[in-house]
Coordinates of C-alpha atoms in Angstrom, one line a residue:
Chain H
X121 CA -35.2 -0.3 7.1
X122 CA -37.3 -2.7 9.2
X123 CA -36.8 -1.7 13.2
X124 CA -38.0 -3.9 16.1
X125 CA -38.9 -1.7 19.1
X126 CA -39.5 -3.1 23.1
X127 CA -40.1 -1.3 25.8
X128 CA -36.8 -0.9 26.6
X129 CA -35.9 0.8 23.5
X130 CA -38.3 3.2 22.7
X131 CA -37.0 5.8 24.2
X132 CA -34.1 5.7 21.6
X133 CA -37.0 5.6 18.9
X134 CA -36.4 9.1 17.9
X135 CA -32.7 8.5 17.7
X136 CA -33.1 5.9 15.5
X137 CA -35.3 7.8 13.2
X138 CA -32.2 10.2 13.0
X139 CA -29.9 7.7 11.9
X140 CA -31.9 5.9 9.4
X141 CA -33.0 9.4 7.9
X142 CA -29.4 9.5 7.0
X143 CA -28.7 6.2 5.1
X144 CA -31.0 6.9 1.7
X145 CA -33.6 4.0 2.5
X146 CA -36.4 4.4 1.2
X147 CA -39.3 3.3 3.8
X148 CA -38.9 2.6 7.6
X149 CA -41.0 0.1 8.7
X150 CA -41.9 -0.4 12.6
X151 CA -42.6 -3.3 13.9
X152 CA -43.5 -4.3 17.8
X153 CA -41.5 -7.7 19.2
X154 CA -42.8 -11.2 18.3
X155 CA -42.6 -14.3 19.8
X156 CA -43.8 -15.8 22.9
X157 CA -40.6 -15.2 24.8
X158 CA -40.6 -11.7 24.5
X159 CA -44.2 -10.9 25.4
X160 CA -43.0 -8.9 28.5
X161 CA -40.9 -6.4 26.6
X162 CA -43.2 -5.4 23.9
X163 CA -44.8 -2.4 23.1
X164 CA -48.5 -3.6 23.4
X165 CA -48.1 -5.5 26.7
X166 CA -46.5 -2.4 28.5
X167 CA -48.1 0.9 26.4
X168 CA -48.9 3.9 28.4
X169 CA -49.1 7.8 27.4
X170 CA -45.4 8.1 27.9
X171 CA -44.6 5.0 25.6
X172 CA -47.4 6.3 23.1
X173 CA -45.6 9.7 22.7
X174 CA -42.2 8.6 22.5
X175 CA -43.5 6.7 19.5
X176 CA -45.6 9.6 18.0
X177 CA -42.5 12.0 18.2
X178 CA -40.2 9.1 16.3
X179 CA -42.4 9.1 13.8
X180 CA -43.4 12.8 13.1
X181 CA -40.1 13.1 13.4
X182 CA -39.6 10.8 10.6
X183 CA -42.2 12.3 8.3
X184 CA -40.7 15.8 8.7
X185 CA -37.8 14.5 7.2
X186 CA -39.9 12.6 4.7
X187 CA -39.1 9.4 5.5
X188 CA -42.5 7.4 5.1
X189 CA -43.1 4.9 8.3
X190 CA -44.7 1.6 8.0
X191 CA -46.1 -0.3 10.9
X192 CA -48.5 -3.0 12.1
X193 CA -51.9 -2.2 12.5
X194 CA -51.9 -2.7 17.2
X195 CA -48.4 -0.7 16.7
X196 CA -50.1 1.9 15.2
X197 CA -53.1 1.9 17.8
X198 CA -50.5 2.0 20.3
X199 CA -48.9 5.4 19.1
Chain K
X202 CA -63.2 -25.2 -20.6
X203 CA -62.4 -29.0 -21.2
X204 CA -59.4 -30.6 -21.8
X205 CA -58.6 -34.0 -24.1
X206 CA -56.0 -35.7 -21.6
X207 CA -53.9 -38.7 -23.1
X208 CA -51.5 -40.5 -21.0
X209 CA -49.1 -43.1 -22.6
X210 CA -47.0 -45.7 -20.5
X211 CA -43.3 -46.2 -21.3
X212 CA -41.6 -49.2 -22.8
X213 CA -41.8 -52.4 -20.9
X214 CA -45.4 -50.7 -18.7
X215 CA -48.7 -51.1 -20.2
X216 CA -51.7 -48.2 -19.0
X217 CA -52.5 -50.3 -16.0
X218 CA -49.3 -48.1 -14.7
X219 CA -50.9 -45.0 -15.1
X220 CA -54.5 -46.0 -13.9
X221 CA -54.4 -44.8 -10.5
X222 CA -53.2 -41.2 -11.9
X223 CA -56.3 -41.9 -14.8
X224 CA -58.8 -42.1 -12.2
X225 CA -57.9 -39.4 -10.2
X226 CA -58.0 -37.1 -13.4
X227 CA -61.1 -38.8 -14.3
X228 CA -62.5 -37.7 -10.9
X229 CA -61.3 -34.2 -10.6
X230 CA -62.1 -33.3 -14.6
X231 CA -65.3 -35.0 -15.1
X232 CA -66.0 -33.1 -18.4
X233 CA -62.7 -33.4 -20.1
X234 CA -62.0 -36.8 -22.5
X235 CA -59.1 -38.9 -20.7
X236 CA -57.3 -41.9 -22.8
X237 CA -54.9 -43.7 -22.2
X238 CA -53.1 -44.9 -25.0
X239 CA -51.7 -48.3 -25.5
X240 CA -48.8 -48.9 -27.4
X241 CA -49.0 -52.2 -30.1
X242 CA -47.8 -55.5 -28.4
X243 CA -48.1 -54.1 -24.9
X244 CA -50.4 -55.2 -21.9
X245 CA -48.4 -58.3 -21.7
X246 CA -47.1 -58.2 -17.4
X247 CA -44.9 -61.3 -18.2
X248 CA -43.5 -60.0 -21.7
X249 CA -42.0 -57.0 -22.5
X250 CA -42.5 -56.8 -26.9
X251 CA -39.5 -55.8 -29.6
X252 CA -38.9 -51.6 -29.3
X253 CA -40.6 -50.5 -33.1
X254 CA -40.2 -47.1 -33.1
X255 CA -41.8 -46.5 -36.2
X256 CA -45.1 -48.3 -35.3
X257 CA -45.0 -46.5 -32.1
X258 CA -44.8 -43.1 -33.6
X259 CA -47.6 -44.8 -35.7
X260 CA -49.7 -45.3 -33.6
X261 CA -49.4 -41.6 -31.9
X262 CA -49.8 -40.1 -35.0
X263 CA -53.2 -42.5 -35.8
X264 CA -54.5 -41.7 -31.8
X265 CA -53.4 -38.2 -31.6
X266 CA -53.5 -36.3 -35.1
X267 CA -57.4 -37.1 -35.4
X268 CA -58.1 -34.7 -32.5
X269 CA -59.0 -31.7 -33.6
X270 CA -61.3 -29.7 -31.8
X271 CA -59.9 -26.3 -31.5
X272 CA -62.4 -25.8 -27.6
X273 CA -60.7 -28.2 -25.8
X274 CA -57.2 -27.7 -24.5
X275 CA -54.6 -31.0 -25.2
X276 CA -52.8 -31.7 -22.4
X277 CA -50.4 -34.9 -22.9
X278 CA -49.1 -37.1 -20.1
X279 CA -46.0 -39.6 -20.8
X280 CA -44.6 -42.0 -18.7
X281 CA -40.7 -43.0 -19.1
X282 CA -40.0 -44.0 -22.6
X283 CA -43.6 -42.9 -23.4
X284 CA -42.5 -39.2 -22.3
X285 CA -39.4 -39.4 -24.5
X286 CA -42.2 -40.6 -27.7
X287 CA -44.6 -38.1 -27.3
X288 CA -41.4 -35.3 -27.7
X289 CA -40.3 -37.2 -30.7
X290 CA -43.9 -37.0 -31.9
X291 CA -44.6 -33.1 -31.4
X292 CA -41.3 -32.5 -33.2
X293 CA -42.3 -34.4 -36.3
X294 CA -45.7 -33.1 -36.8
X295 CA -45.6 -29.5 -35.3
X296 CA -48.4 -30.1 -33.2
X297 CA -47.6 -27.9 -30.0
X298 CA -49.5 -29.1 -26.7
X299 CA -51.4 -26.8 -24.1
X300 CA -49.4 -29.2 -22.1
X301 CA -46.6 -31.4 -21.7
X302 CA -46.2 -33.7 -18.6
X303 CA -43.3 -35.9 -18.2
X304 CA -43.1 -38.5 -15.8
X305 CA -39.3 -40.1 -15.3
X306 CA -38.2 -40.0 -18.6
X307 CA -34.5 -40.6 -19.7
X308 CA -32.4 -37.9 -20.6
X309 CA -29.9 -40.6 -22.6
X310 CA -29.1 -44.3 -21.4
X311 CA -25.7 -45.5 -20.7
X312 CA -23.8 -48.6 -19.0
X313 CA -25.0 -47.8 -15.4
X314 CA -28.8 -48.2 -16.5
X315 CA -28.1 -52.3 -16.8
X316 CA -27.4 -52.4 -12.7
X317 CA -30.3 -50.0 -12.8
X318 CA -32.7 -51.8 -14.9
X319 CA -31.7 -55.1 -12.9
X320 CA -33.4 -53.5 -9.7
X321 CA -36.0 -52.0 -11.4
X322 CA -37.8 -55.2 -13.3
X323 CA -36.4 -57.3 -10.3
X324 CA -35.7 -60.5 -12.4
X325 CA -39.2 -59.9 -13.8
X326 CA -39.1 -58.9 -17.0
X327 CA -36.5 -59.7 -19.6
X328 CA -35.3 -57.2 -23.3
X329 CA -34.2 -59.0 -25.8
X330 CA -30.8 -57.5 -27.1
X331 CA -32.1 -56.4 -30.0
X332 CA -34.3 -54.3 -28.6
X333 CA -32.3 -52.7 -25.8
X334 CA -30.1 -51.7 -28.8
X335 CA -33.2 -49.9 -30.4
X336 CA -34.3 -48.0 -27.4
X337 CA -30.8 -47.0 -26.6
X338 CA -30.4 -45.7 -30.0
X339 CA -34.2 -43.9 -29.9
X340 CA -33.6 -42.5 -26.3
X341 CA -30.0 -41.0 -27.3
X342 CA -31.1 -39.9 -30.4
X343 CA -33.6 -37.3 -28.6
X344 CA -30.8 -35.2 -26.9
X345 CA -30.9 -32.8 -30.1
X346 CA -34.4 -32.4 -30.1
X347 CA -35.5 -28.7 -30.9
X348 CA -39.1 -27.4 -30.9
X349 CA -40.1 -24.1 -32.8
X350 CA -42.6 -23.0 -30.6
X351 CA -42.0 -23.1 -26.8
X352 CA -45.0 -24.6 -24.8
X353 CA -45.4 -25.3 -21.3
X354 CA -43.6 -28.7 -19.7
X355 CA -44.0 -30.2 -16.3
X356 CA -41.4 -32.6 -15.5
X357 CA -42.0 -35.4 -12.4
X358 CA -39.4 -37.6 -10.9
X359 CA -39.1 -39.6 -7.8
X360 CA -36.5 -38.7 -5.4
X361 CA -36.0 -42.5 -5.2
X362 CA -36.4 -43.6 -9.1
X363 CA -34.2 -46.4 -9.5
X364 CA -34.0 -46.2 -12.7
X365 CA -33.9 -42.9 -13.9
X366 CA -32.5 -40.8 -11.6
X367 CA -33.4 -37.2 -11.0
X368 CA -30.7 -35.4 -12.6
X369 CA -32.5 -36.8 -15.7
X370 CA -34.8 -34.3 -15.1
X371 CA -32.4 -31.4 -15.0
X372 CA -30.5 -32.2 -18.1
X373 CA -34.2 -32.4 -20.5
X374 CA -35.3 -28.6 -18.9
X375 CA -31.3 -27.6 -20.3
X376 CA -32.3 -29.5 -23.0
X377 CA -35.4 -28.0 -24.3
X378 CA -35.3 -24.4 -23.3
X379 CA -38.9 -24.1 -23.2
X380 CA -40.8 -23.3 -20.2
X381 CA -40.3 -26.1 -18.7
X382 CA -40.7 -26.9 -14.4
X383 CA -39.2 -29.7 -12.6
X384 CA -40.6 -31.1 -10.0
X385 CA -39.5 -33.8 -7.7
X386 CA -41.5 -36.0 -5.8
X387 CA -40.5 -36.7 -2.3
X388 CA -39.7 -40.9 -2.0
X389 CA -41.2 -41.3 -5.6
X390 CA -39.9 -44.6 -7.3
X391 CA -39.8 -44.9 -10.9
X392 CA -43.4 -45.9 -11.1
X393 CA -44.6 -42.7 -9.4
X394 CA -48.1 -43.3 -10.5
X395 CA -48.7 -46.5 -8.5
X396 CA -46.7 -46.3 -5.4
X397 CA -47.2 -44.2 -2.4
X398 CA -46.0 -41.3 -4.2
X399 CA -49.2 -41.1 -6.6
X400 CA -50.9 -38.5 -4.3
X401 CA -48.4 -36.3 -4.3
X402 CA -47.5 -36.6 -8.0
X403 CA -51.3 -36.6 -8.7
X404 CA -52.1 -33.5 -7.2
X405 CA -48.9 -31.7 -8.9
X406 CA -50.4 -33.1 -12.3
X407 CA -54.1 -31.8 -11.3
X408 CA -52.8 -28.5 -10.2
X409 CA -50.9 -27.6 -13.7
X410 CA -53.8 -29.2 -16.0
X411 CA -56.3 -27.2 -13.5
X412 CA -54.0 -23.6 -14.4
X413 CA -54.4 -24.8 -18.1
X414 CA -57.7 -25.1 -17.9
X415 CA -58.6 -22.0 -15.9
X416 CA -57.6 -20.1 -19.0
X417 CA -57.4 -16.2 -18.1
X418 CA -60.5 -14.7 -16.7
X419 CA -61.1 -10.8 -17.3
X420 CA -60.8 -10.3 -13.6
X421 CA -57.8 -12.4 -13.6
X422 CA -56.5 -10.4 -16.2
X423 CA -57.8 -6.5 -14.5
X424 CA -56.3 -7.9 -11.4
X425 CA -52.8 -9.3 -12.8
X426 CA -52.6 -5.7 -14.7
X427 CA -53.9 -3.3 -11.3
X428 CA -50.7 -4.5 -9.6
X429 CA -48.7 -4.6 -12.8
X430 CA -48.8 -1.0 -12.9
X431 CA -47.5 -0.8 -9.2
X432 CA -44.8 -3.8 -9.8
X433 CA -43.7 -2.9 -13.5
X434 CA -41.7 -6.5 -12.7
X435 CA -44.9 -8.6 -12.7
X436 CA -45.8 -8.0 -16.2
X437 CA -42.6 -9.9 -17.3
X438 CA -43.3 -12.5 -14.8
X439 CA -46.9 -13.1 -16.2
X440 CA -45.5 -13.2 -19.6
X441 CA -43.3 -15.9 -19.0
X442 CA -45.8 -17.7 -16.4
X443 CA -49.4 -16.6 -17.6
X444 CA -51.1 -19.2 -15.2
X445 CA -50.6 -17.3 -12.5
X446 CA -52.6 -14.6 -13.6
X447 CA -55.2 -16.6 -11.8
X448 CA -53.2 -17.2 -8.0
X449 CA -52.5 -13.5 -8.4
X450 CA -55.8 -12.2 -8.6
X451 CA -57.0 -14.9 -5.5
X452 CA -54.2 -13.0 -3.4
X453 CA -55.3 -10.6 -0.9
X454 CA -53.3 -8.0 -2.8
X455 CA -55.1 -9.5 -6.1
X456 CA -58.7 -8.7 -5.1
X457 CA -57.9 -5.6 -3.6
X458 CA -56.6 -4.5 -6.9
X459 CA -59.9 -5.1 -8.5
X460 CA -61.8 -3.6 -5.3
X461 CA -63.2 -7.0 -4.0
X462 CA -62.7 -8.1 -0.4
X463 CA -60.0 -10.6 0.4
X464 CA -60.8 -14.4 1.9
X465 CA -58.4 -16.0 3.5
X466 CA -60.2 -18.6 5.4
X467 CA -60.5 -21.3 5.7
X468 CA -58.3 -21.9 2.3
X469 CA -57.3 -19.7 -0.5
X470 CA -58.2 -22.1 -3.5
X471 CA -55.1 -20.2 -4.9
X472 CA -51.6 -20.9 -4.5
X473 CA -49.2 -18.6 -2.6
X474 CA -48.0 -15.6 -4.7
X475 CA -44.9 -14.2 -1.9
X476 CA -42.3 -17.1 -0.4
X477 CA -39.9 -16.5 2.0
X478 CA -37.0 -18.1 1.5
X479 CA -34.5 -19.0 4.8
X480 CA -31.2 -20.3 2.3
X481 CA -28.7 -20.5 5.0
X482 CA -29.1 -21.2 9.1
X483 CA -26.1 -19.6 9.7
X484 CA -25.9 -16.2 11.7
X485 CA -23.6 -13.5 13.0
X486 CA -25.4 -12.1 15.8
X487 CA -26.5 -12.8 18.6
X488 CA -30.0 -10.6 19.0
X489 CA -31.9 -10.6 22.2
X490 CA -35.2 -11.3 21.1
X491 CA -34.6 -13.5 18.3
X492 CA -35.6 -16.7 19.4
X493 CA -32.4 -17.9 17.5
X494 CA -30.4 -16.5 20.0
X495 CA -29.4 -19.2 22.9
X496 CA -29.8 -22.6 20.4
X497 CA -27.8 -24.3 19.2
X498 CA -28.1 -24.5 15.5
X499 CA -26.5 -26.8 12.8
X500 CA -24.8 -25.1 10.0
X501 CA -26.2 -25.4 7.2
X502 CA -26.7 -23.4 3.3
X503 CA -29.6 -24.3 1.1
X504 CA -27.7 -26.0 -2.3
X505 CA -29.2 -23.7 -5.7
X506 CA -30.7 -27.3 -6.8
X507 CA -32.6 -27.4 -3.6
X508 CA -33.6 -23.6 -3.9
X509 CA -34.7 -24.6 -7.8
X510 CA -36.8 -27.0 -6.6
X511 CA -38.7 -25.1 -4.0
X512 CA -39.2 -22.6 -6.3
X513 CA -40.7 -25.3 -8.7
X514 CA -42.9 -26.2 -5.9
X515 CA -44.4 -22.4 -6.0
X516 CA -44.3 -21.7 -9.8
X517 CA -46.7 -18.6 -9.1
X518 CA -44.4 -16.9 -5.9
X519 CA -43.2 -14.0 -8.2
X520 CA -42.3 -12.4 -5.1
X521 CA -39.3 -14.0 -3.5
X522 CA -37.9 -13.0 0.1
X523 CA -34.6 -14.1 1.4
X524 CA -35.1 -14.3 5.0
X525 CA -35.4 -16.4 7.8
X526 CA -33.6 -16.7 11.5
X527 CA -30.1 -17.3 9.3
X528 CA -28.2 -13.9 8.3
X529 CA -28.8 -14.5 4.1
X530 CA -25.5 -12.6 3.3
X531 CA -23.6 -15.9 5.1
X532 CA -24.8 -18.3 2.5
X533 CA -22.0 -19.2 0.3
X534 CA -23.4 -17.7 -2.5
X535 CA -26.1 -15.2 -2.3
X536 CA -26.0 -13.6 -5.7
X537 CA -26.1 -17.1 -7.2
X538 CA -29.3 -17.7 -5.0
X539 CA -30.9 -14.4 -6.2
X540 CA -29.6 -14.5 -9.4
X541 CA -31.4 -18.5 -9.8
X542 CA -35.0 -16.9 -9.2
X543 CA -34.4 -13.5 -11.1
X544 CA -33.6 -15.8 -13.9
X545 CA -37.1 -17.1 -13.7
X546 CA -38.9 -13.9 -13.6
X547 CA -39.5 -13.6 -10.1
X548 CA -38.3 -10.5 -7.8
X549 CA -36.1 -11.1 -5.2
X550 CA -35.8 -9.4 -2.0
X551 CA -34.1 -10.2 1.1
X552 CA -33.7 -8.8 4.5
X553 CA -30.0 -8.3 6.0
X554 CA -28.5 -7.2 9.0
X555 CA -25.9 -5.7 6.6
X556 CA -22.8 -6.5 8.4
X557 CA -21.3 -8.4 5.2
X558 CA -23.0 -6.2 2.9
X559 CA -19.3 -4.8 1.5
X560 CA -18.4 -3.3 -1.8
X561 CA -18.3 -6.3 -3.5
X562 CA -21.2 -8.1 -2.2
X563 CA -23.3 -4.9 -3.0
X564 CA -22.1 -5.2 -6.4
X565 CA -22.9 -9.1 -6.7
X566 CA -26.3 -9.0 -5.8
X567 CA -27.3 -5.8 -8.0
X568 CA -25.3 -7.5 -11.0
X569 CA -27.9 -10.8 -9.7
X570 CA -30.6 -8.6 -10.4
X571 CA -31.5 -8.0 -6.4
X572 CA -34.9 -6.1 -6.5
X573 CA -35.3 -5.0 -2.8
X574 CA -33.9 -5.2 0.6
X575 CA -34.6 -4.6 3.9
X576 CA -31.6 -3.5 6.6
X577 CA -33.1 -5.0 10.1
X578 CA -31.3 -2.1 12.4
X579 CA -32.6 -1.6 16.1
X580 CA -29.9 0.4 17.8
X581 CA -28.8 4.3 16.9
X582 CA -25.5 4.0 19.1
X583 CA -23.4 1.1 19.8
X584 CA -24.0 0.6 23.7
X585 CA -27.7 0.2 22.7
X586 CA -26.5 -2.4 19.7
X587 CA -24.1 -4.3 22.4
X588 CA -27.3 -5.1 24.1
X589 CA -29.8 -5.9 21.5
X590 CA -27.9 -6.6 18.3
X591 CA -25.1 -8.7 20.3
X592 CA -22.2 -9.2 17.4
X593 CA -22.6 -6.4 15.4
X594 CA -20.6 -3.2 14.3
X595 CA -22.9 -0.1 14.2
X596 CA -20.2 1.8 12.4
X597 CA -19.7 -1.0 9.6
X598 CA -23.2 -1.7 8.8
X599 CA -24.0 2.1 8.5
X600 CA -21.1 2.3 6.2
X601 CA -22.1 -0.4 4.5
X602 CA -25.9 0.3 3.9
X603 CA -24.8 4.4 2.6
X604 CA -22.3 2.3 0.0
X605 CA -25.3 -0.3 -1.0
X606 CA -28.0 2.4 -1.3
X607 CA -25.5 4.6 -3.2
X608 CA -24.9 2.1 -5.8
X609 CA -28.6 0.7 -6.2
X610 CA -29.4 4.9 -6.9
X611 CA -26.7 4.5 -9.5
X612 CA -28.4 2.0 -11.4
X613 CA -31.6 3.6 -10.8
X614 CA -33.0 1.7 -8.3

């Protein structure tokens, strides 16, 4: 599963862990937005402590149900 | 290592056509032997002598069967007719080249070569009757030829040859089942080796005698097998492509598998081992941050001869992605697409926003031999996927992904 997160949808992260636990892939792999355009919504532009945890939760969420997370390395910095 | 290089010019040329492409090899292999060979009767620009198959095979035999030194690698370059020669030759004696490169050769001759050969000499040159007869007869007589031993085959024409066109090129690869990669160069003319085209066909031709000559080094070979024993798949690839041993082990992932630190500037001297592949503009969605979104875009789906011919272009790219700003799953055929590289050894992945990804389709691409995918999904509810993933049906692609993942378990994968 590859999943694109902004800053708008972050806080749906967790959710989204939930539902791709479900489907039998194998790997979920993060990724922050790219291109120019949408500079203002991503993750790196606009991280903060409540942005960072949002993301840690999603992902130990996603661990617990041992579903292995991949990410780019800022994405990673950021959570 | 050093190589022996011969190049022979086709019927009505002489080697002054291959010069330019001489030099170059002369100049990037400075240790290796290069001759070009000169058929008997030929160097004539206003005269084009009788077709005498036998004295041309002749004279082959008397150049080539005297070279015998087991160090060097023989790499063979033939030019139009000459390609079609040397082929006859290496049947009839059994000799099996490190390399075969073909340059425009003929797959048979029929009516439509007289317009053809009109345009080509351009009034210049003139065949006696007698002697088109003899070269149509030798040039269809090759469409049966069989070789024992496979060895490797490189296979040039123009986009633009007016005289052998490049389908020519498609039928001899059907033709002689052997390892054989086609590649066509972009406005080449018939004489690719003096026009404008000579860089490009020159640095194809340098890069394949270059693999040939780079032989397999033990970190090559440690390096090829490290990442062999993660992608059981690139064992069979190597087998059928053993040259890329080398780009593999230059890859980042490469020299990580034997512990050394990767370099990727300013230029890999390797070529690229991963491709991604966009074989359709077409799309579904409407995403908010794809930069797709809002454009207008022509419809278009990448033809399986195209997609051959790119992956031609990157004979080492054993990993194949289809993605790209077009939704893969909308190309006309898909499986045909996957099951084109899969024949080739590579493995083929592609990323999907699964909305087309039904039953059928599933079962397509795993009978193509579909290695991997990747489901892009951004939305856990629909009035999130409304907003972000305009166009698409959380409820269907969900459906569809459990049926897909369900079936690739099935088949253990």
């Amino acid at each position: 599963m590859f999943s694109a997160v902004s800053v708008n949808t972050v806080p749906c992260l967790e959710e989204l862990v939930n539902l791709v636990s479900d489907l039998n892939v194998h790997i979920l792999m993060l990724t922050d937005l790219n291109f120019p355009r949408n500079k203002e919504e991503t993750l790196w532009k606009n991280i903060n402590p409540e942005t960072a945890a949002a993301v840690k939760k999603a992902t130990l969420s996603a661990f617990s149900k041992k579903l292995p997370v991949l990410s780019v390395r800022r994405w990673r910095s950021s959570g | 290592m050093k190589a022996n290089i011969f190049l022979l010019h086709g019927y009505s040329g002489s080697p002054i056509d291959l010069l330019p492409l001489e030099k170059i090899l002369s100049g990037r292999f400075p240790e290796s032997e290069i001759e070009s060979i000169q058929l008997p009767g030929h160097g004539n620009p206003q005269e084009v002598p009788s077709f005498n198959e036998d004295l041309y095979l002749k004279t082959l035999a008397d150049k080539l069967g005297l070279i015998a030194d087991p160090g060097r690698k023989k790499i063979y370059i033939g030019h139009s007719t000459g390609g079609t020669l040397l082929l006859r030759y290496f049947r009839d004696s059994g000799i099996v080249p490190d390399l075969l490169i073909l340059i425009g050769i003929p797959a048979d001759i029929d009516i439509s070569f007289l317009e053809r050969w009109s345009i080509h000499s351009d009034g210049g040159k003139a065949i006696s009757f007698s002697s088109t007869a003899k070269l149509v007869s030798f040039i269809n007589r090759q469409s049966k030829l069989v070789f024992e031993t496979p060895f490797p085959i490189l296979i040039l024409n123009g986009e633009e040859d007016e005289l052998v066109p490049p389908d020519h090129a498609f039928v001899w690869r059907e033709r002689l089942r052997t390892s054989s990669r086609i590649v066509i160069i972009p406005s080449g003319k018939h004489h690719l080796t003096v026009s404008t085209a000579v860089k490009f066909c020159a640095d194809t031709v340098t890069r394949a005698v270059e693999d040939i000559l780079s032989g397999h080094e033990p970190d090559d070979m440690n390096a090829a097998s490290g990442i062999a024993g993660i992608e059981p798949e690139l064992a069979e690839f190597i087998r059928i492509s053993s040259s890329s041993c080398r780009h593999i082990a230059g890859s980042p992932g490469g020299k990580r598998a034997v512990g050394r630190e990767p370099e990727l500037f300013p230029v890999l001297s390797t070529e690229p081992v991963f491709a991604n592949i966009e074989i359709t503009t077409r799309c579904n969605l409407e995403c908010a941050y794809c930069i797709r979104s809002g454009r207008p875009h022509p419809v278009k789906d990448m033809d399986k001869r195209t997609f051959a011919r790119i992956l031609d272009l990157f004979p080492h790219a054993y990993r194949i992605t289809l993605v790209g700003l077009g939704e893969p799953l909308l190309h006309h055929n898909p499986a045909g697409i996957v099951a084109e590289a899969v024949s080739r050894g590579r493995r083929v992945g592609l990323v999907t926003n699964g909305m087309c990804l039904d039953k059928e389709m599933g079962q397509n691409l795993l009978d193509a031999g579909l290695h991997s995918i990747a489901f892009s999904l951004d939305a856990p509810d629909q009035k999130t996927a409304d907003i972000v993933r305009k166009g698409s049906n959380l409820e269907r692609i969900t459906d569809n992904i459990r049926l897909f993942t369900r079936a690739a378990k099935k088949r253990g994968r």
